[in-house]
Short mmCIF file of C-alpha atoms in Angstrom, two decimals:
data_model
loop_
_atom_site.label_atom_id
_atom_site.label_comp_id
_atom_site.label_asym_id
_atom_site.label_seq_id
_atom_site.Cartn_x
_atom_site.Cartn_y
_atom_site.Cartn_z
CA ALA A 1 13.51 -12.89 -3.23
CA GLN A 2 11.82 -9.59 -3.78
CA LYS A 3 12.38 -6.73 -1.39
CA VAL A 4 11.94 -2.98 -1.23
CA THR A 5 14.14 -0.83 0.99
CA GLN A 6 13.37 2.73 1.99
CA ALA A 7 16.28 3.57 4.22
CA GLN A 8 15.02 7.02 5.18
CA THR A 9 12.56 6.60 8.02
CA GLU A 10 11.77 10.27 8.40
CA ILE A 11 12.78 13.46 6.61
CA SER A 12 12.07 17.01 7.72
CA VAL A 13 12.44 20.00 5.43
CA VAL A 14 11.36 23.59 5.33
CA GLU A 15 8.90 24.71 2.70
CA LYS A 16 10.36 25.35 -0.76
CA GLU A 17 13.27 23.00 -0.22
CA ASP A 18 13.77 20.16 -2.68
CA VAL A 19 13.69 16.66 -1.20
CA THR A 20 14.51 13.21 -2.56
CA LEU A 21 13.04 10.01 -1.21
CA ASP A 22 15.14 6.93 -1.90
CA CYS A 23 13.89 3.51 -2.93
CA VAL A 24 16.06 0.47 -3.61
CA TYR A 25 14.54 -2.79 -4.76
CA GLU A 26 15.60 -6.40 -5.20
CA THR A 27 14.14 -8.85 -7.68
CA ARG A 28 15.33 -11.73 -9.84
CA ASP A 29 12.74 -11.03 -12.51
CA THR A 30 13.51 -9.03 -15.62
CA THR A 31 9.90 -7.91 -15.87
CA TYR A 32 8.45 -6.04 -12.93
CA TYR A 33 6.59 -2.92 -11.91
CA LEU A 34 7.50 -0.19 -9.45
CA PHE A 35 5.09 2.14 -7.70
CA TRP A 36 5.00 5.13 -5.41
CA TYR A 37 2.07 5.82 -3.10
CA LYS A 38 1.37 8.75 -0.79
CA GLN A 39 -0.37 8.31 2.55
CA PRO A 40 -1.58 11.65 3.96
CA PRO A 41 -2.76 11.94 7.58
CA SER A 42 -6.25 10.84 6.50
CA GLY A 43 -4.84 7.32 6.06
CA GLU A 44 -5.85 6.45 2.52
CA LEU A 45 -2.98 5.57 0.19
CA VAL A 46 -2.98 7.55 -3.04
CA PHE A 47 -1.33 6.23 -6.19
CA LEU A 48 1.37 8.50 -7.61
CA ILE A 49 3.18 6.60 -10.35
CA ARG A 50 3.77 3.19 -11.92
CA ARG A 51 6.83 2.22 -13.93
CA ASN A 52 7.55 -1.04 -15.74
CA SER A 53 11.04 -2.45 -15.88
CA PHE A 54 11.46 -1.74 -19.57
CA ASP A 55 10.82 1.95 -19.26
CA GLU A 56 13.76 3.75 -17.71
CA GLN A 57 12.70 7.19 -18.80
CA ASN A 58 12.55 9.65 -15.99
CA GLU A 59 9.18 11.22 -15.43
CA ILE A 60 8.13 14.64 -14.29
CA SER A 61 4.66 15.60 -13.13
CA GLY A 62 4.46 19.13 -11.84
CA ARG A 63 6.71 19.37 -8.78
CA TYR A 64 7.18 15.59 -8.70
CA SER A 65 9.85 13.68 -10.58
CA TRP A 66 11.03 10.11 -10.57
CA ASN A 67 14.47 8.71 -11.41
CA PHE A 68 14.48 5.03 -12.35
CA GLN A 69 17.92 3.42 -12.65
CA LYS A 70 18.06 -0.32 -13.26
CA SER A 71 21.85 -0.32 -12.91
CA THR A 72 21.52 0.59 -9.23
CA SER A 73 18.04 -0.95 -8.69
CA SER A 74 16.71 2.37 -7.55
CA PHE A 75 13.52 4.31 -8.14
CA ASN A 76 13.92 7.62 -6.36
CA PHE A 77 11.28 10.29 -5.95
CA THR A 78 12.03 14.01 -5.85
CA ILE A 79 9.70 16.77 -4.75
CA THR A 80 10.77 20.19 -5.95
CA ALA A 81 9.87 23.29 -3.93
CA SER A 82 8.14 21.25 -1.24
CA GLN A 83 4.92 22.44 0.33
CA VAL A 84 3.24 21.75 3.66
CA VAL A 85 0.61 19.68 1.82
CA ASP A 86 3.37 17.29 0.78
CA SER A 87 3.65 16.14 4.40
CA ALA A 88 2.77 12.44 4.35
CA VAL A 89 4.21 8.97 4.43
CA TYR A 90 5.47 7.83 1.05
CA PHE A 91 5.68 4.18 0.08
CA CYS A 92 7.63 2.56 -2.71
CA ALA A 93 6.36 -0.83 -3.90
CA LEU A 94 7.36 -3.63 -6.27
CA SER A 95 5.33 -6.18 -8.21
CA GLU A 96 6.99 -8.96 -10.16
CA TRP A 97 5.49 -10.17 -13.41
CA GLY A 98 2.77 -12.71 -12.72
CA ALA A 99 2.72 -11.99 -9.02
CA ASP A 100 -0.59 -11.39 -7.31
CA LYS A 101 0.62 -8.86 -4.81
CA LEU A 102 2.68 -5.76 -4.20
CA ILE A 103 5.65 -5.74 -1.88
CA PHE A 104 5.86 -2.47 0.00
CA GLY A 105 8.81 -0.72 1.55
CA THR A 106 8.55 0.48 5.12
CA GLY A 107 7.76 4.02 4.05
CA THR A 108 9.38 7.43 4.52
CA ARG A 109 7.61 10.04 6.62
CA LEU A 110 8.09 13.48 5.12
CA GLN A 111 7.39 16.54 7.23
CA VAL A 112 7.40 19.91 5.53
CA PHE A 113 7.47 22.84 7.89
CA PRO A 114 6.27 26.34 6.96
CA ASP B 1 -18.52 8.70 -6.56
CA GLY B 2 -16.82 5.35 -7.00
CA GLY B 3 -14.50 4.15 -4.33
CA ILE B 4 -13.78 1.87 -1.42
CA THR B 5 -15.58 2.30 1.88
CA GLN B 6 -14.15 0.88 5.07
CA SER B 7 -16.03 0.85 8.34
CA PRO B 8 -15.79 1.53 11.13
CA LYS B 9 -12.99 4.07 11.20
CA TYR B 10 -12.10 3.08 14.78
CA LEU B 11 -12.74 -0.27 16.42
CA PHE B 12 -11.97 -1.63 19.85
CA ARG B 13 -11.62 -5.29 20.66
CA LYS B 14 -11.94 -6.95 24.02
CA GLU B 15 -9.91 -9.97 25.06
CA GLY B 16 -11.17 -13.14 23.37
CA GLN B 17 -13.51 -11.31 21.05
CA ASN B 18 -13.81 -11.63 17.29
CA VAL B 19 -14.35 -8.41 15.37
CA THR B 20 -15.20 -7.82 11.73
CA LEU B 21 -13.95 -4.99 9.56
CA SER B 22 -16.09 -4.04 6.62
CA CYS B 23 -14.84 -3.26 3.11
CA GLU B 24 -17.18 -2.37 0.25
CA GLN B 25 -16.28 -1.19 -3.24
CA ASN B 26 -18.41 0.13 -6.08
CA LEU B 27 -15.63 0.20 -8.65
CA ASN B 28 -16.64 -3.15 -10.15
CA HIS B 29 -13.16 -4.45 -9.39
CA ASP B 30 -12.48 -8.17 -9.40
CA ALA B 31 -9.57 -8.29 -6.97
CA MET B 32 -9.64 -7.15 -3.34
CA TYR B 33 -6.94 -7.12 -0.68
CA TRP B 34 -6.46 -6.62 3.05
CA TYR B 35 -3.26 -5.08 4.36
CA ARG B 36 -2.07 -4.50 7.89
CA GLN B 37 0.03 -1.44 8.68
CA ASP B 38 2.19 -1.23 11.78
CA PRO B 39 4.46 1.71 12.57
CA GLY B 40 7.82 1.28 10.88
CA GLN B 41 6.83 -1.94 9.12
CA GLY B 42 5.07 -0.77 6.03
CA LEU B 43 2.12 -2.68 4.65
CA ARG B 44 1.83 -6.43 4.96
CA LEU B 45 -0.66 -8.53 3.03
CA ILE B 46 -3.18 -10.52 5.08
CA TYR B 47 -5.56 -12.00 2.50
CA TYR B 48 -6.59 -11.35 -1.06
CA SER B 49 -9.35 -12.43 -3.37
CA GLN B 50 -9.38 -12.35 -7.15
CA ILE B 51 -12.87 -13.69 -7.70
CA VAL B 52 -16.07 -14.25 -5.76
CA ASN B 53 -16.02 -17.27 -3.45
CA ASP B 54 -12.25 -17.60 -3.68
CA PHE B 55 -9.44 -16.10 -1.62
CA GLN B 56 -5.80 -16.74 -0.79
CA LYS B 57 -3.64 -16.23 2.27
CA GLY B 58 -1.12 -13.46 2.22
CA ASP B 59 2.02 -13.19 4.30
CA ILE B 60 0.39 -12.82 7.72
CA ALA B 61 -2.96 -14.65 7.54
CA GLU B 62 -2.79 -16.36 10.94
CA GLY B 63 -5.52 -15.14 13.28
CA TYR B 64 -7.58 -13.64 10.46
CA SER B 65 -10.40 -14.89 8.24
CA VAL B 66 -12.22 -13.47 5.22
CA SER B 67 -15.14 -14.17 2.94
CA ARG B 68 -16.02 -13.05 -0.57
CA GLU B 69 -19.67 -13.82 -1.14
CA LYS B 70 -20.26 -10.76 -3.27
CA LYS B 71 -17.99 -8.97 -5.71
CA GLU B 72 -18.42 -5.67 -3.88
CA SER B 73 -17.68 -6.92 -0.37
CA PHE B 74 -14.61 -8.39 1.32
CA PRO B 75 -14.99 -8.37 5.12
CA LEU B 76 -12.08 -9.23 7.39
CA THR B 77 -12.58 -10.94 10.74
CA VAL B 78 -9.88 -10.55 13.36
CA THR B 79 -10.25 -13.59 15.55
CA SER B 80 -9.26 -14.13 19.16
CA ALA B 81 -6.33 -16.17 17.84
CA GLN B 82 -4.68 -12.95 16.65
CA LYS B 83 -2.72 -12.03 19.76
CA ASN B 84 -1.49 -8.66 18.61
CA PRO B 85 -4.33 -7.14 16.60
CA THR B 86 -3.63 -3.47 17.27
CA ALA B 87 -2.86 -1.97 13.87
CA PHE B 88 -4.21 0.08 11.00
CA TYR B 89 -6.05 -2.07 8.46
CA LEU B 90 -6.33 -1.07 4.84
CA CYS B 91 -8.57 -2.59 2.20
CA ALA B 92 -7.69 -2.23 -1.47
CA SER B 93 -8.90 -3.34 -4.88
CA THR B 94 -7.70 -3.61 -8.46
CA PRO B 95 -9.70 -3.96 -11.68
CA ALA B 96 -8.33 -7.42 -12.43
CA LYS B 97 -5.86 -9.98 -11.31
CA GLY B 98 -2.30 -9.51 -12.33
CA SER B 99 0.88 -7.65 -11.74
CA GLY B 100 1.17 -4.07 -12.74
CA GLU B 101 -2.31 -3.12 -11.64
CA LYS B 102 -2.43 -0.12 -9.36
CA LEU B 103 -4.22 -0.49 -6.05
CA PHE B 104 -7.15 1.65 -4.99
CA PHE B 105 -7.32 2.03 -1.22
CA GLY B 106 -9.97 2.68 1.39
CA SER B 107 -9.38 5.11 4.23
CA GLY B 108 -8.61 2.39 6.75
CA THR B 109 -9.77 1.08 10.12
CA GLN B 110 -7.74 1.58 13.29
CA LEU B 111 -8.17 -1.44 15.54
CA SER B 112 -7.16 -1.23 19.18
CA VAL B 113 -7.33 -3.66 22.06
CA LEU B 114 -9.14 -2.66 25.25
#
């Protein structure tokens, strides 16, 4: 069965702190895709990154970085030098090869205080 | 600008009433989805459609109905059979069927029961 676990329900940090959001997934497939989405207070989910199971390279995009480790079935997301605008709910999601849908985790609410 | 438009932003339902949530996209995407978001539960798939005049049930289809008469439109009806309809509803689309496609989201409709 496929499953995505985001154990951190809510995280609060002060601006400029680094923060890591954890994501652990379960799947029997060898081919799958992992995603991160951001949901700001406006409600619309915004795509951040997609990774396929054959690409374990870490990725950095500005203050954002992602650490994909198949050995621990994790796809963690780090925000460096957090800002108030980073305050949002962040979702990790999984799609198995050939599947028609994404399976979402329960989300992590990040609050960044000035 | 291309995107997904959901309306209304807020909707109230009376006991025994059916209500319809609108979702329109001008991205020329084939696949469209409806998700329900409850606090602490992440996003759960209600229905999805990969082609006009065809749709499939998701994980929580009971009490909901959809239609896909046009490529651009995928309305969701919350029927009186849905006993706990209060939630945030998100519509999404992808260019084509298949895993690995990123979802484009609308800004959501908050449905509440009077």
